Tab-separated table of C-alpha atoms in Angstrom:
chain	number	residue	atom	x	y	z
A	1	UNK	CA	19.222	-0.929	-4.052
A	2	UNK	CA	15.463	-0.855	-3.489
A	3	UNK	CA	14.245	-2.120	-0.136
A	4	UNK	CA	11.766	-4.482	-1.782
A	5	UNK	CA	12.239	-5.759	-5.328
A	6	UNK	CA	9.919	-7.859	-7.431
A	7	UNK	CA	9.845	-9.552	-10.791
A	8	UNK	CA	9.107	-6.836	-13.334
A	9	UNK	CA	6.298	-8.698	-15.126
A	10	UNK	CA	3.836	-8.518	-16.720
A	11	UNK	CA	2.900	-12.172	-16.573
A	12	UNK	CA	0.429	-13.303	-19.218
A	13	UNK	CA	-0.864	-16.809	-18.520
A	14	UNK	CA	-3.779	-18.975	-19.649
A	15	UNK	CA	-6.538	-19.989	-17.266
A	16	UNK	CA	-5.560	-22.952	-15.170
A	17	UNK	CA	-1.852	-22.195	-15.265
A	18	UNK	CA	0.385	-22.079	-12.233
A	19	UNK	CA	2.307	-18.865	-11.806
A	20	UNK	CA	4.985	-17.862	-9.318
A	21	UNK	CA	6.060	-14.415	-8.208
A	22	UNK	CA	9.325	-13.675	-6.473
A	23	UNK	CA	10.420	-10.874	-4.228
A	24	UNK	CA	13.608	-9.965	-2.386
A	25	UNK	CA	14.084	-7.579	0.500
A	26	UNK	CA	17.213	-5.783	1.608
A	27	UNK	CA	16.887	-5.512	5.390
A	28	UNK	CA	17.723	-8.826	7.013
A	29	UNK	CA	16.129	-7.698	10.284
A	30	UNK	CA	12.660	-7.359	8.731
A	31	UNK	CA	10.071	-9.435	10.545
A	32	UNK	CA	6.723	-9.184	8.789
A	33	UNK	CA	5.918	-9.937	5.194
A	34	UNK	CA	2.777	-9.760	3.113
A	35	UNK	CA	1.351	-10.128	-0.335
A	36	UNK	CA	-1.218	-7.559	-1.382
A	37	UNK	CA	-3.374	-7.515	-4.460
A	38	UNK	CA	-4.241	-4.302	-6.259
A	39	UNK	CA	-6.868	-4.103	-8.967
A	40	UNK	CA	-6.715	-1.359	-11.555
A	41	UNK	CA	-7.481	2.062	-10.057
A	42	UNK	CA	-8.290	0.560	-6.663
A	43	UNK	CA	-6.586	0.442	-3.297
A	44	UNK	CA	-4.348	-2.527	-2.356
A	45	UNK	CA	-5.969	-5.310	-0.402
A	46	UNK	CA	-4.250	-7.843	1.797
A	47	UNK	CA	-4.032	-11.213	0.086
A	48	UNK	CA	-2.079	-13.057	2.737
A	49	UNK	CA	0.610	-12.719	5.332
A	50	UNK	CA	3.785	-14.724	4.851
A	51	UNK	CA	4.990	-16.891	7.695
A	52	UNK	CA	8.392	-18.435	8.231
A	53	UNK	CA	7.074	-21.954	7.829
A	54	UNK	CA	5.235	-21.087	4.639
A	55	UNK	CA	1.485	-20.899	4.428
A	56	UNK	CA	-1.305	-21.769	2.081
A	57	UNK	CA	-4.726	-20.272	1.475
A	58	UNK	CA	-6.675	-22.191	-1.105
A	59	UNK	CA	-4.900	-21.832	-4.447
A	60	UNK	CA	-2.333	-19.438	-3.002
A	61	UNK	CA	0.907	-20.486	-1.318
A	62	UNK	CA	3.393	-18.060	0.191
A	63	UNK	CA	6.918	-18.914	1.243
A	64	UNK	CA	9.677	-17.093	3.020
A	65	UNK	CA	13.394	-17.806	2.902
A	66	UNK	CA	15.049	-15.637	5.521
A	67	UNK	CA	18.571	-16.755	4.654
A	68	UNK	CA	18.138	-15.565	1.069
A	69	UNK	CA	15.791	-12.702	2.020
A	70	UNK	CA	13.368	-14.024	-0.520
A	71	UNK	CA	9.580	-14.248	-0.582
A	72	UNK	CA	7.436	-16.062	-3.103
A	73	UNK	CA	3.785	-16.378	-4.036
A	74	UNK	CA	2.467	-19.332	-5.994
A	75	UNK	CA	-0.944	-19.268	-7.611
A	76	UNK	CA	-2.324	-22.591	-8.798
A	77	UNK	CA	-5.163	-23.136	-11.255
A	78	UNK	CA	-5.263	-19.440	-12.075
A	79	UNK	CA	-8.620	-17.811	-12.753
A	80	UNK	CA	-9.543	-14.837	-14.883
A	81	UNK	CA	-10.380	-13.031	-11.653
A	82	UNK	CA	-6.782	-13.392	-10.485
A	83	UNK	CA	-5.768	-10.725	-13.010
A	84	UNK	CA	-4.351	-7.885	-10.921
A	85	UNK	CA	-1.084	-6.425	-9.706
A	86	UNK	CA	0.520	-8.333	-6.848
A	87	UNK	CA	2.516	-6.306	-4.369
A	88	UNK	CA	5.211	-7.722	-2.131
A	89	UNK	CA	5.213	-5.814	1.143
A	90	UNK	CA	7.614	-5.779	4.062
A	91	UNK	CA	6.949	-4.113	7.376
A	92	UNK	CA	9.755	-1.789	8.365
A	93	UNK	CA	11.526	-2.043	11.674
A	94	UNK	CA	10.243	-0.448	14.863
A	95	UNK	CA	12.668	2.443	14.447
A	96	UNK	CA	11.137	3.017	11.030
A	97	UNK	CA	7.723	3.365	12.608
A	98	UNK	CA	6.677	-0.068	11.459
A	99	UNK	CA	5.691	1.345	8.100
A	100	UNK	CA	4.821	-0.878	5.164
A	101	UNK	CA	7.358	-0.882	2.343
A	102	UNK	CA	5.922	-1.852	-1.034
A	103	UNK	CA	7.592	-3.472	-3.986
A	104	UNK	CA	6.804	-2.066	-7.403
A	105	UNK	CA	4.314	-4.814	-8.081
A	106	UNK	CA	4.000	-7.545	-10.677
A	107	UNK	CA	1.119	-7.422	-13.091
A	108	UNK	CA	-0.696	-10.670	-13.813
A	109	UNK	CA	-3.049	-11.119	-16.716
A	110	UNK	CA	-4.937	-14.407	-16.933
A	111	UNK	CA	-6.390	-15.074	-20.368
A	112	UNK	CA	-9.208	-17.442	-21.357
B	1	UNK	CA	-14.313	-5.953	8.902
B	2	UNK	CA	-12.653	-2.621	9.547
B	3	UNK	CA	-13.373	0.070	7.048
B	4	UNK	CA	-11.442	3.154	6.110
B	5	UNK	CA	-13.096	5.813	4.006
B	6	UNK	CA	-11.632	8.624	1.954
B	7	UNK	CA	-13.266	11.733	0.628
B	8	UNK	CA	-13.400	12.856	-2.075
B	9	UNK	CA	-12.871	9.842	-4.306
B	10	UNK	CA	-11.732	12.035	-7.143
B	11	UNK	CA	-11.065	15.713	-7.615
B	12	UNK	CA	-10.129	17.935	-10.497
B	13	UNK	CA	-8.722	21.338	-9.670
B	14	UNK	CA	-6.900	24.228	-11.248
B	15	UNK	CA	-3.198	24.738	-10.746
B	16	UNK	CA	-2.474	26.855	-7.675
B	17	UNK	CA	-5.479	25.782	-5.646
B	18	UNK	CA	-5.402	23.694	-2.475
B	19	UNK	CA	-7.129	20.364	-2.095
B	20	UNK	CA	-8.058	18.651	1.171
B	21	UNK	CA	-8.445	14.886	1.373
B	22	UNK	CA	-10.053	13.228	4.384
B	23	UNK	CA	-9.284	9.771	5.721
B	24	UNK	CA	-11.594	8.230	8.326
B	25	UNK	CA	-11.472	4.984	10.226
B	26	UNK	CA	-15.122	4.006	10.561
B	27	UNK	CA	-15.188	1.324	13.235
B	28	UNK	CA	-11.916	1.530	15.096
B	29	UNK	CA	-9.665	4.147	16.561
B	30	UNK	CA	-6.436	4.796	14.747
B	31	UNK	CA	-3.645	6.615	16.526
B	32	UNK	CA	-1.560	6.209	13.405
B	33	UNK	CA	-2.551	6.733	9.805
B	34	UNK	CA	-0.350	6.678	6.728
B	35	UNK	CA	-0.531	8.670	3.518
B	36	UNK	CA	0.716	7.175	0.254
B	37	UNK	CA	0.964	8.401	-3.290
B	38	UNK	CA	0.921	6.206	-6.368
B	39	UNK	CA	1.800	7.348	-9.871
B	40	UNK	CA	0.689	5.282	-12.886
B	41	UNK	CA	2.497	1.954	-13.233
B	42	UNK	CA	4.404	2.563	-10.016
B	43	UNK	CA	4.028	1.242	-6.512
B	44	UNK	CA	2.757	2.999	-3.446
B	45	UNK	CA	5.217	5.435	-1.968
B	46	UNK	CA	4.792	6.442	1.647
B	47	UNK	CA	4.580	10.199	2.007
B	48	UNK	CA	4.101	10.597	5.732
B	49	UNK	CA	2.984	8.975	8.947
B	50	UNK	CA	0.196	10.815	10.697
B	51	UNK	CA	0.065	10.568	14.480
B	52	UNK	CA	-2.970	11.637	16.467
B	53	UNK	CA	-2.226	14.687	18.553
B	54	UNK	CA	1.284	15.243	17.274
B	55	UNK	CA	3.151	16.304	14.178
B	56	UNK	CA	3.314	14.042	11.180
B	57	UNK	CA	6.540	12.344	10.213
B	58	UNK	CA	7.428	12.954	6.590
B	59	UNK	CA	9.469	10.712	4.331
B	60	UNK	CA	12.608	12.030	2.733
B	61	UNK	CA	11.863	14.255	-0.230
B	62	UNK	CA	8.281	15.042	0.776
B	63	UNK	CA	7.715	18.733	1.468
B	64	UNK	CA	5.860	19.159	4.741
B	65	UNK	CA	4.780	22.696	3.861
B	66	UNK	CA	3.230	21.515	0.636
B	67	UNK	CA	1.509	18.419	2.000
B	68	UNK	CA	-0.120	19.474	5.242
B	69	UNK	CA	-1.296	16.692	7.495
B	70	UNK	CA	-3.626	17.043	10.426
B	71	UNK	CA	-4.653	14.146	12.662
B	72	UNK	CA	-6.986	15.885	15.065
B	73	UNK	CA	-8.935	12.868	16.276
B	74	UNK	CA	-8.569	9.120	16.574
B	75	UNK	CA	-10.717	8.571	13.513
B	76	UNK	CA	-9.757	11.371	11.142
B	77	UNK	CA	-6.621	12.465	9.336
B	78	UNK	CA	-6.540	15.047	6.575
B	79	UNK	CA	-4.005	15.686	3.843
B	80	UNK	CA	-4.016	19.100	2.187
B	81	UNK	CA	-2.132	19.521	-1.057
B	82	UNK	CA	-1.328	23.222	-1.105
B	83	UNK	CA	-0.805	25.204	-4.297
B	84	UNK	CA	-1.311	22.100	-6.372
B	85	UNK	CA	0.521	21.724	-9.669
B	86	UNK	CA	-0.003	19.266	-12.527
B	87	UNK	CA	2.887	17.114	-11.267
B	88	UNK	CA	0.896	16.558	-8.041
B	89	UNK	CA	-1.700	14.667	-10.063
B	90	UNK	CA	-1.685	11.194	-8.596
B	91	UNK	CA	-3.614	8.560	-6.650
B	92	UNK	CA	-3.486	9.365	-2.948
B	93	UNK	CA	-4.246	6.504	-0.565
B	94	UNK	CA	-4.453	6.513	3.199
B	95	UNK	CA	-4.266	3.619	5.580
B	96	UNK	CA	-5.131	3.336	9.230
B	97	UNK	CA	-3.399	1.107	11.725
B	98	UNK	CA	-5.589	-1.023	13.976
B	99	UNK	CA	-3.858	-2.282	17.120
B	100	UNK	CA	-6.894	-4.078	18.506
B	101	UNK	CA	-6.216	-7.252	20.487
B	102	UNK	CA	-2.457	-7.009	20.021
B	103	UNK	CA	-2.682	-7.540	16.297
B	104	UNK	CA	-1.408	-4.887	13.969
B	105	UNK	CA	-3.312	-4.560	10.762
B	106	UNK	CA	-3.367	-1.728	8.283
B	107	UNK	CA	-6.556	-1.043	6.404
B	108	UNK	CA	-6.452	1.014	3.240
B	109	UNK	CA	-8.913	3.618	2.126
B	110	UNK	CA	-10.297	3.473	-1.421
B	111	UNK	CA	-8.001	6.269	-2.561
B	112	UNK	CA	-8.464	9.751	-3.985
B	113	UNK	CA	-7.603	10.434	-7.581
B	114	UNK	CA	-6.326	14.005	-8.000
B	115	UNK	CA	-6.022	15.697	-11.356
B	116	UNK	CA	-4.509	19.158	-11.445
B	117	UNK	CA	-5.066	21.080	-14.653
């Protein structure tokens, strides 16, 4: 089983749509969670951290369910510029050097 | 914000040659840097963790003699792909860990695209 698994995608949605991405992680002791965005042929960039109580940043809402080991990202009123690959990322445990473990990514394409 | 640079941004080389990629943290000191590789349509895979002043820690399946890592200063880590082959063609990305003010943030470099002919 992969340490971090995401929806396979791709997601093709019209502008203005609401889209949700899901992610599961295998290590119940994991403590830190993130969503990164990666544009084509570019490096990943931090979109937002995910907190236990859930958090929102503008049109983006991230949620964490520790019991189910499940992370989600909701994008409301999607824009053309939201088209990218979204990476679910979990920070490994201290004895793993605290390394970031990436999911395979979900591609989003927002169409006019 | 913090910036991490990589050089070169892209390189094309012949099979059998060695290629060195530099990763620099420009406005913070990084005792730890990470090297990733990303093949098309796949996610980032950690290759190794580079620690300043000590040996790198390699992930399972990554050959340490083929991917030489040197972290000689707090702002520079280098990855050398030795005797490169076409299957080494990939997008290599480094990140640097910033532990300033008790926060831990990783900043990614812009990546180096390697094509081995």
